Short mmCIF file of C-alpha atoms and ligand atoms in Angstrom, two decimals:
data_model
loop_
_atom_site.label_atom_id
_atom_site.label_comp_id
_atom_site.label_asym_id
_atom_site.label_seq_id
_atom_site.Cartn_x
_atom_site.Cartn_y
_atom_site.Cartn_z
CA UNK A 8 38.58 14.17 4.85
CA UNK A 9 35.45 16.12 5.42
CA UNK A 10 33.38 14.86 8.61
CA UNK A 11 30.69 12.92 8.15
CA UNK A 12 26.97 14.59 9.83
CA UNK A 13 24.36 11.51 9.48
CA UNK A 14 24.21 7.56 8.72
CA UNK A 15 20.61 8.06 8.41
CA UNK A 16 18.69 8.24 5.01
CA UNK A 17 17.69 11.81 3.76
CA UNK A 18 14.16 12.16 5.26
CA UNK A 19 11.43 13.23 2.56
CA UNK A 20 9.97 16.65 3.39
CA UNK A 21 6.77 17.33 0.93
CA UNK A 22 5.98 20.40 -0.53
CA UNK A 23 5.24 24.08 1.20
CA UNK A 24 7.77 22.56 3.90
CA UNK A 25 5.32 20.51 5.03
CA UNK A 26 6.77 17.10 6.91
CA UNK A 27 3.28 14.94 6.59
CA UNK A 28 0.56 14.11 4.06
CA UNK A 29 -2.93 13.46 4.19
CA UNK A 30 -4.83 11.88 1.26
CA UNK A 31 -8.63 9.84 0.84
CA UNK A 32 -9.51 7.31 -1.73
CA UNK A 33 -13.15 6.44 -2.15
CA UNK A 34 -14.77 4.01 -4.54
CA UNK A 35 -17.47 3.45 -7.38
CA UNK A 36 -18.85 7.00 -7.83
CA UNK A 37 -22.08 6.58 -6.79
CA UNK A 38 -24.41 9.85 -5.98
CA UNK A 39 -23.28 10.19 -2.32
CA UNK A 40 -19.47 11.47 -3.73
CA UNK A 41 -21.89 14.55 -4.19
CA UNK A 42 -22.27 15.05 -0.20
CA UNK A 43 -18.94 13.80 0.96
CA UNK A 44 -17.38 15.78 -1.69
CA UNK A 45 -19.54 19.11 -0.09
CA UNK A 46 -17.95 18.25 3.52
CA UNK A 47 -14.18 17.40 1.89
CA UNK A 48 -14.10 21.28 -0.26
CA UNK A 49 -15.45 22.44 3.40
CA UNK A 50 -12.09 21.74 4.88
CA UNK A 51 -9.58 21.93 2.01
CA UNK A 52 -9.22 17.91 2.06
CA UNK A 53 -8.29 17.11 -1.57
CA UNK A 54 -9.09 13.04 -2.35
CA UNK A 55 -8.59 10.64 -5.33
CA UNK A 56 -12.27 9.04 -6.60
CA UNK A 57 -12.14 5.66 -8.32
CA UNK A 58 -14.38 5.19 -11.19
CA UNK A 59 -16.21 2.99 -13.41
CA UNK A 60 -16.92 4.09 -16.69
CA UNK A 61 -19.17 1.75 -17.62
CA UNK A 62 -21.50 2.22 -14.85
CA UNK A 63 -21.99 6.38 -15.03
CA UNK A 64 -25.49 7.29 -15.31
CA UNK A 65 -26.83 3.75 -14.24
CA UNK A 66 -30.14 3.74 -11.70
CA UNK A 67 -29.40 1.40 -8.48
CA UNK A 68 -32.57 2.89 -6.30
CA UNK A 69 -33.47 0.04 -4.12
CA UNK A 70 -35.69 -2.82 -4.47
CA UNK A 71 -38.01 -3.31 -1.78
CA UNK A 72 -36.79 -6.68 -0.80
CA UNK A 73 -33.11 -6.11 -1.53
CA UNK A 74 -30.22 -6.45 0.81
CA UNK A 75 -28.94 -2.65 0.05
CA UNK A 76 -31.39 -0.02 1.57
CA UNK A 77 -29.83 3.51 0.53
CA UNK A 78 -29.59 4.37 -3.24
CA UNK A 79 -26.57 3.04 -4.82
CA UNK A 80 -27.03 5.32 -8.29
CA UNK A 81 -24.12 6.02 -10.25
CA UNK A 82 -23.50 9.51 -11.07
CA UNK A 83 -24.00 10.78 -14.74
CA UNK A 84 -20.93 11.31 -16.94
CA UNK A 85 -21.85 15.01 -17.41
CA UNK A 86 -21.58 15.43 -13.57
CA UNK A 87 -17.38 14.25 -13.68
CA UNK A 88 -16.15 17.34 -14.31
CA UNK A 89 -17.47 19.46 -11.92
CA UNK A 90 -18.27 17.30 -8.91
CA UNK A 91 -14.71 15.70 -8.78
CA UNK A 92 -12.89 19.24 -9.96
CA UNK A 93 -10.09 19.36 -7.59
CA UNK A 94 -9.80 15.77 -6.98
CA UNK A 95 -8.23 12.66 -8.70
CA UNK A 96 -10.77 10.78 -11.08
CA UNK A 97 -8.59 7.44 -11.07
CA UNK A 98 -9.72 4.10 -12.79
CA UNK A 99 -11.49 1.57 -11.10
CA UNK A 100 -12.49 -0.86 -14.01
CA UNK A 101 -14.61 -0.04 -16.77
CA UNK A 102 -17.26 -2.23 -15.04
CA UNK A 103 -15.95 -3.30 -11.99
CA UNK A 104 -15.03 -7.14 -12.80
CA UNK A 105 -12.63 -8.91 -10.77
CA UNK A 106 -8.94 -8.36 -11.94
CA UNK A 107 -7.92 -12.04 -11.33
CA UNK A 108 -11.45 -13.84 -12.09
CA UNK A 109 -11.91 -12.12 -16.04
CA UNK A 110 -8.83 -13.33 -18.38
CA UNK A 111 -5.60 -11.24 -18.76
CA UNK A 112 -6.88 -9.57 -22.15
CA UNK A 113 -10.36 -9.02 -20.91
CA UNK A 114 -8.69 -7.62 -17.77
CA UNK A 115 -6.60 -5.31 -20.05
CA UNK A 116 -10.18 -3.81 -21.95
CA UNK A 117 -11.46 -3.23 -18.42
CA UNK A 118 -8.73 -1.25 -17.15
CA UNK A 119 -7.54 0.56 -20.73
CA UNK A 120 -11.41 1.47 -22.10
CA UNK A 121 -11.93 2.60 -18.80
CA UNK A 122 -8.71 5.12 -18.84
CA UNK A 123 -9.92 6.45 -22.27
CA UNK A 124 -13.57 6.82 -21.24
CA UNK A 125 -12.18 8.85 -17.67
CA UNK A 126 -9.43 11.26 -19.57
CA UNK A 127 -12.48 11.55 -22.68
CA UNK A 128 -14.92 12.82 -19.38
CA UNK A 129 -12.65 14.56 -17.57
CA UNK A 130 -10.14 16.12 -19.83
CA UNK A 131 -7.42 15.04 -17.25
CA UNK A 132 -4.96 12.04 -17.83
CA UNK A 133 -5.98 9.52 -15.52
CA UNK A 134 -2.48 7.49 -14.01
CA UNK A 135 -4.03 6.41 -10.63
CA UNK A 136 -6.06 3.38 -10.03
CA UNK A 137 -7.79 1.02 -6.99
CA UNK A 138 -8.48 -3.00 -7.61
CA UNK A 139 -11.56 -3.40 -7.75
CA UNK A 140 -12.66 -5.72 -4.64
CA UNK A 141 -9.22 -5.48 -3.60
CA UNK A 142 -7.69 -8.18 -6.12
CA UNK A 143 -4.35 -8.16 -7.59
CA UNK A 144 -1.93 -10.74 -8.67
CA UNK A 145 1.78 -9.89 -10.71
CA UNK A 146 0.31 -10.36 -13.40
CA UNK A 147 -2.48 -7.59 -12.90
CA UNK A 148 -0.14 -5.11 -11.89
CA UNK A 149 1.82 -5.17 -14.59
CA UNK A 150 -1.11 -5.00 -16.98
CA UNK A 151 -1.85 -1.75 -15.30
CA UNK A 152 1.83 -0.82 -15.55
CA UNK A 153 1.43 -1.22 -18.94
CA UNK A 154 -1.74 0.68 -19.33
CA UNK A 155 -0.02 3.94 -17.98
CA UNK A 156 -1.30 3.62 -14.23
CA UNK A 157 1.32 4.22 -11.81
CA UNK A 158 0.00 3.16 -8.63
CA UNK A 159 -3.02 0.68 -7.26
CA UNK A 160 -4.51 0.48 -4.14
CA UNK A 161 -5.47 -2.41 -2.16
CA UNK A 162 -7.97 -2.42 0.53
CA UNK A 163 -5.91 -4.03 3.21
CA UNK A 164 -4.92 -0.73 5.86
CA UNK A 165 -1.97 -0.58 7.92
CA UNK A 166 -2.63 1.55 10.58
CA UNK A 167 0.49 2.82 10.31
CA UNK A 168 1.24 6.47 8.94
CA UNK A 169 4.13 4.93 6.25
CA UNK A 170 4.72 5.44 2.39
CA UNK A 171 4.36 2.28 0.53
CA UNK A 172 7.19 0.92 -0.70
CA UNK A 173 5.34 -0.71 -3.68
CA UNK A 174 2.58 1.89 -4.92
CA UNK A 175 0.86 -1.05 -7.08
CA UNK A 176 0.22 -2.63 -3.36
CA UNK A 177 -0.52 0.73 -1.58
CA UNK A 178 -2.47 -0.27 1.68
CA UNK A 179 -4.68 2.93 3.48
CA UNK A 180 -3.62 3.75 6.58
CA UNK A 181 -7.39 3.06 7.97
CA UNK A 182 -10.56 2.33 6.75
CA UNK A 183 -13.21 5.01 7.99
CA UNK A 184 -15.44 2.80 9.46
CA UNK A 185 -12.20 0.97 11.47
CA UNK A 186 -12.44 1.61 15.43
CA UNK A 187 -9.64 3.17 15.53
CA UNK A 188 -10.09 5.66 13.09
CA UNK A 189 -9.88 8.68 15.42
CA UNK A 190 -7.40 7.61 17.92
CA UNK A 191 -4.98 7.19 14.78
CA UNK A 192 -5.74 10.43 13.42
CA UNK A 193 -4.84 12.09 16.70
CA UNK A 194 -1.61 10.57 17.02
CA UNK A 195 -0.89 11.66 13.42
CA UNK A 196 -1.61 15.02 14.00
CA UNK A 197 0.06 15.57 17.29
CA UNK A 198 3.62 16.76 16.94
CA UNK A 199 4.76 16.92 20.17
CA UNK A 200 7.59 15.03 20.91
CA UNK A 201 5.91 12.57 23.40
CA UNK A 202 3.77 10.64 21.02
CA UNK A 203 7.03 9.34 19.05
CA UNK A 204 9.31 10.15 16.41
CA UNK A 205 7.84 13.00 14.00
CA UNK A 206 9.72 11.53 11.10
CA UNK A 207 7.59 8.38 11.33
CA UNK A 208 4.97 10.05 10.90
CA UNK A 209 4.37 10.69 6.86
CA UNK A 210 1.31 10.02 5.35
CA UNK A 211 -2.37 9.05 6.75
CA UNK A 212 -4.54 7.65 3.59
CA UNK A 213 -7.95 7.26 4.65
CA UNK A 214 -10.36 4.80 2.11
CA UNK A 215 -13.68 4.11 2.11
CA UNK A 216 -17.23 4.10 0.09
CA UNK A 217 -19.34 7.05 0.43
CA UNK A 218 -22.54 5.22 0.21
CA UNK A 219 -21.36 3.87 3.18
CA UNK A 220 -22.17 7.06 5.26
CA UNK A 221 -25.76 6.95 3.82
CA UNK A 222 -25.70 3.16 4.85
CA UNK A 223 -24.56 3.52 8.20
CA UNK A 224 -26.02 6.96 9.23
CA UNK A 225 -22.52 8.04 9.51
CA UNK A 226 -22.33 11.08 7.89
CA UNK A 227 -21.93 13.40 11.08
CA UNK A 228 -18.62 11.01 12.12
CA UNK A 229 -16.99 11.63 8.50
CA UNK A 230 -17.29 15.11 9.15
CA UNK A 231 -16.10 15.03 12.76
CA UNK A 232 -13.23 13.86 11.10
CA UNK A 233 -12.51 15.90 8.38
CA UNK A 234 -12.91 19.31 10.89
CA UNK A 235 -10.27 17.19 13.20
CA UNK A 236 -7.64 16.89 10.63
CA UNK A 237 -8.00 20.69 9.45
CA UNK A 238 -8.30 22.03 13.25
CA UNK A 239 -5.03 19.87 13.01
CA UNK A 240 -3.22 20.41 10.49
CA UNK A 241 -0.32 22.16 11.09
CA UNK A 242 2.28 20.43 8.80
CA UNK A 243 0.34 18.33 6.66
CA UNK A 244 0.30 18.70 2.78
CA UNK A 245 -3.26 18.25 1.64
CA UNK A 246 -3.05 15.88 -1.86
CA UNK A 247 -4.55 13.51 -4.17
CA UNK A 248 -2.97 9.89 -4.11
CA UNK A 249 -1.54 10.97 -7.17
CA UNK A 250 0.56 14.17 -6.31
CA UNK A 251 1.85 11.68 -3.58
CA UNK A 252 3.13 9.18 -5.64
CA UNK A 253 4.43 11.48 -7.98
CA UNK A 254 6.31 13.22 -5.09
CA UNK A 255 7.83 10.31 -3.70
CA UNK A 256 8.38 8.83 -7.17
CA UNK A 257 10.53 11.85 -7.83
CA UNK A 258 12.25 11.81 -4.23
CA UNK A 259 13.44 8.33 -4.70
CA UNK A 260 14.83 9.55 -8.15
CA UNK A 261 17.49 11.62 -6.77
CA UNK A 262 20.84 10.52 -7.78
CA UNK A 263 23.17 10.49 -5.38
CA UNK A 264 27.44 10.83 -5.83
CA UNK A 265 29.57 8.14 -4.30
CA UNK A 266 29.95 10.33 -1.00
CA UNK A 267 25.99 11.20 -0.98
CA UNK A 268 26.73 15.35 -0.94
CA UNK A 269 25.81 15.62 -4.41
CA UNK A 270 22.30 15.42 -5.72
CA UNK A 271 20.95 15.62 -8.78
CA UNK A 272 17.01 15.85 -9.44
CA UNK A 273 16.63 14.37 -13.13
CA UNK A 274 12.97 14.83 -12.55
CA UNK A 275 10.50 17.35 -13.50
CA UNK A 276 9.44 17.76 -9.84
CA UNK A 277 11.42 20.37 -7.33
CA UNK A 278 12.38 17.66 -4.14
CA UNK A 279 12.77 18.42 -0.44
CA UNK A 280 14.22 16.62 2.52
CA UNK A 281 16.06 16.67 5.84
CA UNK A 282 19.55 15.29 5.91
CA UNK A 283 20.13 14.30 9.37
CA UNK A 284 20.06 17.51 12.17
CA UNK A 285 22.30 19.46 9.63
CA UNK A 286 18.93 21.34 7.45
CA UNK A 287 16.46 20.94 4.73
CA UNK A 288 17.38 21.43 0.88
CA UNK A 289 15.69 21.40 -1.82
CA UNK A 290 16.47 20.76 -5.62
CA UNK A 291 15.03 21.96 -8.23
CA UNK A 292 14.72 20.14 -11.75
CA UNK A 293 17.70 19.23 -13.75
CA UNK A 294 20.19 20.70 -10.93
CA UNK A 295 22.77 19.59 -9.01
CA UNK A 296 23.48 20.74 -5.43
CA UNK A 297 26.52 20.21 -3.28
CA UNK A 298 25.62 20.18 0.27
ZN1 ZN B 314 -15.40 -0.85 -5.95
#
């Protein structure tokens, strides 16, 4: 009988050869996506934007005795295509209403004329979404389910640097405004073997709202950030929340023989990973590889 080399589970490794991932998720469009999105295509830092269809073109400049002091304006539909081109536009409710508070059919117009409305604007399929005010219940998430979404995010982080084993309960890694933003960011990037085991370290999801940087005069620390990750970023895979989840999706697709040294990809995506010390394989769609 042939020697066994590992008791451990194949280890993901995502695309390029690259053994982490970095990914941002911001909320409600509004006209400050236009300067974050400027300092994000600065340093290559690709990022999913969650939308409400219902609210594109819509005038929030302040009131003078009103609690929000920066402009909260929506972008115009006819701005979509270009301003979020090589990002994720992903659903956010076609007017923001609470997923648990509106009833189950109402809930199911919010979330399905909102996916038309975003694929009609942005000629892209939309399959990504984020709960608006961070409210889900079983019930929600498998209306989305239905409604061709194939992961939600919640806005509870982790602080941890882990894939989420339920994507319709995918917690950020940190918030941007969270105190510990940068320490976290500069244990993710280091890979030297002192600041723990590499293979823990997979994914860092940052999530925020960009009027948030206009709110709290923060727009120099956002940046700080961004140039850290890239001045950084030796092994990390650059990708919308989407081309994660679709990755992993198709990683935890592999079939595996009884003995685990066969593996067949049945998906559409070519999947990488580590098996123990023994090397890094990769199969491609529809094959089968003996290892
Ligand atoms: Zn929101």
């Amino acid at each position: 009988m042939k020697p066994r080399t590992s008791g451990f589970a194949d280890d993901i490794i995502f695309p390029g050869g690259k053994t982490k991932a970095f990914t941002t998720s911001y909320d409600d469009g509004t006209i400050h996506d236009r300067r974050f999105i400027e300092i994000l295509n600065k340093y290559g830092i690709r990022g999913t934007f969650n939308l409400n269809s219902g609210f594109f073109g819509l005038d929030r400049t302040p009131k003078p005795d009103s609690f929000m002091k920066v402009d909260i304006s929506v972008i115009d539909e006819s701005e979509v295509p270009e301003l979020y081109k090589g990002h994720e536009i992903a659903g956010h409710g076609f007017t923001h209403a609470s997923p648990t508070g509106i009833g189950s059919a109402h809930f199911l117009y919010e979330t399905i004329e909102d996916r038309a409305n975003l694929e009609r604007i942005s000629g892209k399929m939309v399959r990504g979404y984020a709960y608006p005010f961070g409210i889900y219940s079983d019930e929600v998430k498998e209306i989305l389910r239905l409604a061709g979404y194939h992961y939600a995010r919640v806005v509870e982080t982790t602080g941890k640097f882990t894939i989420p084993e339920d994507f319709f309960e995918w917690k950020g890694t940190a918030h941007h405004n969270d105190e510990n933003v940068m320490e976290l960011l500069a244990d993710f990037c280091d890979n030297s073997p002192k600041r723990g085991f590499g293979f823990m370290k997979k994914l860092f999801y940052l999530w925020g709202h960009s009027y948030e940087f206009a709110f709290n005069d923060s727009w120099d620390r956002i940046e700080e950030l961004c140039r850290y990750v890239r001045e950084h970023d030796e092994g990390i895979w650059f990708a919308t929340n989407i081309e994660i989840a679709d990755y992993v999706n198709a990683f935890r697709s592999l079939e595996y023989s009884a003995d685990g040294d066969m593996i067949y990809n049945p998906t559409a995506i070519p999947v990488s990973f580590r098996r123990g010390f023994t090397g890094s394989y990769t199969v491609n769609p529809g094959e089968t590889i003996v290892l």
